[in-house]
PDB file of C-alpha atoms in Angstrom:
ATOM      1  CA  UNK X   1       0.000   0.000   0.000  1.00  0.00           C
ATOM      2  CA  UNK X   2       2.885   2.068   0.725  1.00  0.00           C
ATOM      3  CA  UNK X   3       4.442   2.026  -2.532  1.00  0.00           C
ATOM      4  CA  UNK X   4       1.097   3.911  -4.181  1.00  0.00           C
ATOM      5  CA  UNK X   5      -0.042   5.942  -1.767  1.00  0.00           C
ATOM      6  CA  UNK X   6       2.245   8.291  -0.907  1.00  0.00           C
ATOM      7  CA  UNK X   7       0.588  10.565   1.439  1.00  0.00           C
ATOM      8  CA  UNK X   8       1.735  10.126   5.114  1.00  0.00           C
ATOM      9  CA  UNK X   9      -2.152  11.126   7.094  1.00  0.00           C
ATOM     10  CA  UNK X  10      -3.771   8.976   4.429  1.00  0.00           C
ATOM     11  CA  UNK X  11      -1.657   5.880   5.418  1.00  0.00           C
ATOM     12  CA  UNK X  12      -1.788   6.553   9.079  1.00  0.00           C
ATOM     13  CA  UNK X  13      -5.479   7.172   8.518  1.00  0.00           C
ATOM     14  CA  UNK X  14      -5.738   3.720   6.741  1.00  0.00           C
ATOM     15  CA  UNK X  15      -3.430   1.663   9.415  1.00  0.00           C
ATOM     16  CA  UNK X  16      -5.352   3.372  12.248  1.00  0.00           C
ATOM     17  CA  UNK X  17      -8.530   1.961  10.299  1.00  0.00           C
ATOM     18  CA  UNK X  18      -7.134  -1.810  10.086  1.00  0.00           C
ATOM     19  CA  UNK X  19      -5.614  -1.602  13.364  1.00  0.00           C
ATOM     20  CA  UNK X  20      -8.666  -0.371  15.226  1.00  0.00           C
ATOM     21  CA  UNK X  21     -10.609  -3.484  14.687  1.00  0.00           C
ATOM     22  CA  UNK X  22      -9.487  -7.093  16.596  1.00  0.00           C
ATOM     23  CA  UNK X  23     -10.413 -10.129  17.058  1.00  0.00           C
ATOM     24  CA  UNK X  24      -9.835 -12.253  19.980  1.00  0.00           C
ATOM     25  CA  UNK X  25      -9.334 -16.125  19.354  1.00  0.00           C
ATOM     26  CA  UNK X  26     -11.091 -18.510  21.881  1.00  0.00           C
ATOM     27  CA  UNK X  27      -8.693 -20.927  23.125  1.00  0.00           C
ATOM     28  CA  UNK X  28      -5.437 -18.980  22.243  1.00  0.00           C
ATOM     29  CA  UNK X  29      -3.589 -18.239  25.425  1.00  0.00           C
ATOM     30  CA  UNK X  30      -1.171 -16.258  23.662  1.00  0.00           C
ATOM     31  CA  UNK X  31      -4.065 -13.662  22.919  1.00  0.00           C
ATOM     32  CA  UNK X  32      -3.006 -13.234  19.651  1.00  0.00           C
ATOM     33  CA  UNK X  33      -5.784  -9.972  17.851  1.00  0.00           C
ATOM     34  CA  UNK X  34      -6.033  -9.586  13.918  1.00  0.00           C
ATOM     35  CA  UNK X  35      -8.690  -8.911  11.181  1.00  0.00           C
ATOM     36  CA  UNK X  36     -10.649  -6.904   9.561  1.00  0.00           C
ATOM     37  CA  UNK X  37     -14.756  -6.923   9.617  1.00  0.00           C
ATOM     38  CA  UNK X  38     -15.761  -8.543   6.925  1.00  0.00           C
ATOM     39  CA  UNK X  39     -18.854  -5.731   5.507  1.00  0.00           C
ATOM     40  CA  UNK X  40     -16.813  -3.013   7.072  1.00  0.00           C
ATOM     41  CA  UNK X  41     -16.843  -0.209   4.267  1.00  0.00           C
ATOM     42  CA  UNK X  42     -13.036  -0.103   3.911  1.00  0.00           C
ATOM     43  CA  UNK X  43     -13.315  -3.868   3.047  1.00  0.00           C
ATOM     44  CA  UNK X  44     -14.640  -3.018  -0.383  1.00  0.00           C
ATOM     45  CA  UNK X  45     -11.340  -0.458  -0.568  1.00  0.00           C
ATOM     46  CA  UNK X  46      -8.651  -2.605   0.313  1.00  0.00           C
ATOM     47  CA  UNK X  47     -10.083  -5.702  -2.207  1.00  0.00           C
ATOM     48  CA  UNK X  48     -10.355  -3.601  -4.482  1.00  0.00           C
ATOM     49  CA  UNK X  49      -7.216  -2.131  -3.907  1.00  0.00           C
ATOM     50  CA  UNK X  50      -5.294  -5.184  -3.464  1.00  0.00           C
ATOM     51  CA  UNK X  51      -7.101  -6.962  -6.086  1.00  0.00           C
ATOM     52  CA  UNK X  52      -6.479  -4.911  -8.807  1.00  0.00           C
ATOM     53  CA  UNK X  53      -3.117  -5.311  -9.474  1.00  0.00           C
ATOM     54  CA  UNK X  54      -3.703  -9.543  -9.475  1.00  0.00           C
ATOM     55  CA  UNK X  55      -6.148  -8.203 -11.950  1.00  0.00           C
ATOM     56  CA  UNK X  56      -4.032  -6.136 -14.118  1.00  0.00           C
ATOM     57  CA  UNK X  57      -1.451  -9.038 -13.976  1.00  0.00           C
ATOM     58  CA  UNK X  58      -3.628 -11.821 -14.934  1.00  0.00           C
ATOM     59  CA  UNK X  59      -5.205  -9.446 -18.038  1.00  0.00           C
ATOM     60  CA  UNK X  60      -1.805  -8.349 -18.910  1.00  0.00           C
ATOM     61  CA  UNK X  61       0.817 -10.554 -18.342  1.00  0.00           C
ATOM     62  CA  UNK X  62      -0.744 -13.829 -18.919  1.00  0.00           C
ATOM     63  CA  UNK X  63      -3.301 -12.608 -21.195  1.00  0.00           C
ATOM     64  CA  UNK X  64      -6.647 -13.900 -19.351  1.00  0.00           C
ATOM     65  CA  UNK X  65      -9.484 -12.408 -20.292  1.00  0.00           C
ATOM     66  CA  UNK X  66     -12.765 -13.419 -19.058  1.00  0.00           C
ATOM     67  CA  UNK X  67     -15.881 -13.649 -21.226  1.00  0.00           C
ATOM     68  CA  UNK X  68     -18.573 -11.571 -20.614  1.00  0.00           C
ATOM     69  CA  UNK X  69     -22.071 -13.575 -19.600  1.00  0.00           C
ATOM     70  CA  UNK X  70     -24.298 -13.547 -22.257  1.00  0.00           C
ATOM     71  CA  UNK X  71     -27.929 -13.682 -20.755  1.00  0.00           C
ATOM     72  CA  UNK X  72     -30.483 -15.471 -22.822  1.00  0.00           C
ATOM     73  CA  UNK X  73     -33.635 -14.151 -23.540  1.00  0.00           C
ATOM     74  CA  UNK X  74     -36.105 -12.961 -20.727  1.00  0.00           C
ATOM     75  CA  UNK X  75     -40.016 -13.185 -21.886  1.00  0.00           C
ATOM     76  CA  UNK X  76     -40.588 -15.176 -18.944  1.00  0.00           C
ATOM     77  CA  UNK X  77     -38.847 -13.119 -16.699  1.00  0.00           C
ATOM     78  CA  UNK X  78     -36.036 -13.264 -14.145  1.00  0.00           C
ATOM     79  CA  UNK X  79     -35.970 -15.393 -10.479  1.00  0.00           C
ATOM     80  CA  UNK X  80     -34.866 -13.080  -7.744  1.00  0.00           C
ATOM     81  CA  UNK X  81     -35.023 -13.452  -4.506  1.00  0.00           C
ATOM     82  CA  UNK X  82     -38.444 -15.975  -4.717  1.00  0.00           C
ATOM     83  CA  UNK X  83     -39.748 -13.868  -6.780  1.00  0.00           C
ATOM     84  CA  UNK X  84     -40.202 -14.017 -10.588  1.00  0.00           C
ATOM     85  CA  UNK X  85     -39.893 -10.673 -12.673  1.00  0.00           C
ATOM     86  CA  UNK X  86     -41.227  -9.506 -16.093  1.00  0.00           C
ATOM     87  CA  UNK X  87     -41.416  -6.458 -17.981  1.00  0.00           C
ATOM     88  CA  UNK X  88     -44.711  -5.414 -16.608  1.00  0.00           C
ATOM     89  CA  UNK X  89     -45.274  -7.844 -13.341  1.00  0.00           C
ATOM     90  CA  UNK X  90     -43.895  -9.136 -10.073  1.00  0.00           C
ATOM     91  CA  UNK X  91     -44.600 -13.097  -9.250  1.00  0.00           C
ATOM     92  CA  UNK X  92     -43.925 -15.021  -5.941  1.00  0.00           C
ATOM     93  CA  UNK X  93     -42.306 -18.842  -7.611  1.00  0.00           C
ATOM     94  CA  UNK X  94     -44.019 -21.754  -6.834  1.00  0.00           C
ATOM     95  CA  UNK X  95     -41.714 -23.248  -4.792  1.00  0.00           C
ATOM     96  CA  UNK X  96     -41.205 -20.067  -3.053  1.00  0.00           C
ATOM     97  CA  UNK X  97     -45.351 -20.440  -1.864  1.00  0.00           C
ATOM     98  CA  UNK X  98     -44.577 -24.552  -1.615  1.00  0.00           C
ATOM     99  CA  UNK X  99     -42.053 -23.266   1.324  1.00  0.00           C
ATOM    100  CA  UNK X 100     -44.653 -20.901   2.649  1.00  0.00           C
ATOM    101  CA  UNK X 101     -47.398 -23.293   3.239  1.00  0.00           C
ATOM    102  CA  UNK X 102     -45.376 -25.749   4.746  1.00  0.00           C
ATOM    103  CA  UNK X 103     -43.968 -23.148   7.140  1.00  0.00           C
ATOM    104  CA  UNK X 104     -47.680 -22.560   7.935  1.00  0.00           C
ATOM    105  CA  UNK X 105     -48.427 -25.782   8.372  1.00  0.00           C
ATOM    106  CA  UNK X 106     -45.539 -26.329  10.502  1.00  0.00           C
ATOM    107  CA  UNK X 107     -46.439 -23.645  12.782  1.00  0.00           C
ATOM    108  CA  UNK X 108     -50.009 -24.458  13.005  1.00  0.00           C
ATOM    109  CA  UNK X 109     -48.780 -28.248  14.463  1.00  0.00           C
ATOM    110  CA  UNK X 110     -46.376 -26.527  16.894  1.00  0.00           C
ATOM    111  CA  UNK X 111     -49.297 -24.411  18.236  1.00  0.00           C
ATOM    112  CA  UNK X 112     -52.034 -27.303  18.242  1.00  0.00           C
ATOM    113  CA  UNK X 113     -48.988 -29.230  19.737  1.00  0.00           C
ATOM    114  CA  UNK X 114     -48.631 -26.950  22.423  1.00  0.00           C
ATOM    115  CA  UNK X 115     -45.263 -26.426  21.568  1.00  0.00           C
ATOM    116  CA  UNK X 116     -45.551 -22.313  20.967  1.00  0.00           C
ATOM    117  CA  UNK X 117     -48.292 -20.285  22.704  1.00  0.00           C
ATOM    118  CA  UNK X 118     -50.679 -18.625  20.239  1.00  0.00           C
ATOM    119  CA  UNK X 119     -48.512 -15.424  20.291  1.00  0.00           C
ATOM    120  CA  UNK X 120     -45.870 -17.107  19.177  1.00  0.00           C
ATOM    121  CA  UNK X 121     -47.682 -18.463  16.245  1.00  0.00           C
ATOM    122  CA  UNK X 122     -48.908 -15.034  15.578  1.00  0.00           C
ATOM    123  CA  UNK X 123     -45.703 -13.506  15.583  1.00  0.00           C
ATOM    124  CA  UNK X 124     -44.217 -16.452  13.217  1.00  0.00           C
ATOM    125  CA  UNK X 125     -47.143 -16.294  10.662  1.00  0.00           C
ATOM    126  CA  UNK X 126     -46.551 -12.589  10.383  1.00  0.00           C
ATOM    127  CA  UNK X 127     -42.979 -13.280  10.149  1.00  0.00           C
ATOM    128  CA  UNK X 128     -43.364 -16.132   7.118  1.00  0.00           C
ATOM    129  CA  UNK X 129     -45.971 -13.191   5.229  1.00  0.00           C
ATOM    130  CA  UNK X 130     -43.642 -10.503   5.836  1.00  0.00           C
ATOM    131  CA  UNK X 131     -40.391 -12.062   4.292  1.00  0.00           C
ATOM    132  CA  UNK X 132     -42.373 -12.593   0.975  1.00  0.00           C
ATOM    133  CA  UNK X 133     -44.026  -8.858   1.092  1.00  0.00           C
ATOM    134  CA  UNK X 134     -41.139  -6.935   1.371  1.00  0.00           C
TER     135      UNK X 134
END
């Protein structure tokens, strides 16, 4: 990192990042800290930071290039997410409302089971309706 960036606060300020975050290992009595939170915004930084120059070496030097994904065509839509989009509408899949029902079902045999208490089963029912509505 040193040998591109030049300026002396912007490294400090980028150490003092990656050294203000550690993790403590269970079990290691030397108590050993490292890492880096994984989702942290500077994550996305240093990949692509670091990254780049494998990339630049692999497109360069050994003369990789990757093919770009050709997507086929789309009248019935795209699956996202359980869902099913088209040009002009939004469908939940199948087996997306397959999974919902048997959540449902499995939640109405905990409750008639007496294994949740009817607030429970509330709270779960909303929960299963919810995931799919948002």
């Amino acid at each position: 990192m040193c040998r591109i960036i030049k300026d002396a606060r912007c490294l400090e300020l980028l150490f003092g990042v990656i050294d203000s975050y550690k993790i403590d290992f269970e079990g290691d009595s030397v108590g050993r800290k490292k890492g880096l939170p994984i989702g942290n915004l500077t994550s996305q930084f240093f990949a692509n930071f670091y990254l780049s120059a494998l990339d630049h070496f692999c497109l360069e030097k050994l003369a990789l290039f990757l093919k770009i994904p050709v997507f086929g065509k789309t009248f019935r839509g795209v699956p996202f997410l359980g869902w099913r989009i088209t040009k002009d509408r939004i469908f939940l899949l199948s087996k997306t409302k397959r999974r919902m029902k048997n959540r449902l079902k499995e939640i109405q045999k905990s409750f008639e089971r007496g294994k949740i208490t009817e607030e429970k089963a509330v709270k779960r029912t909303k929960a299963v309706y919810a995931a799919r509505v948002c």
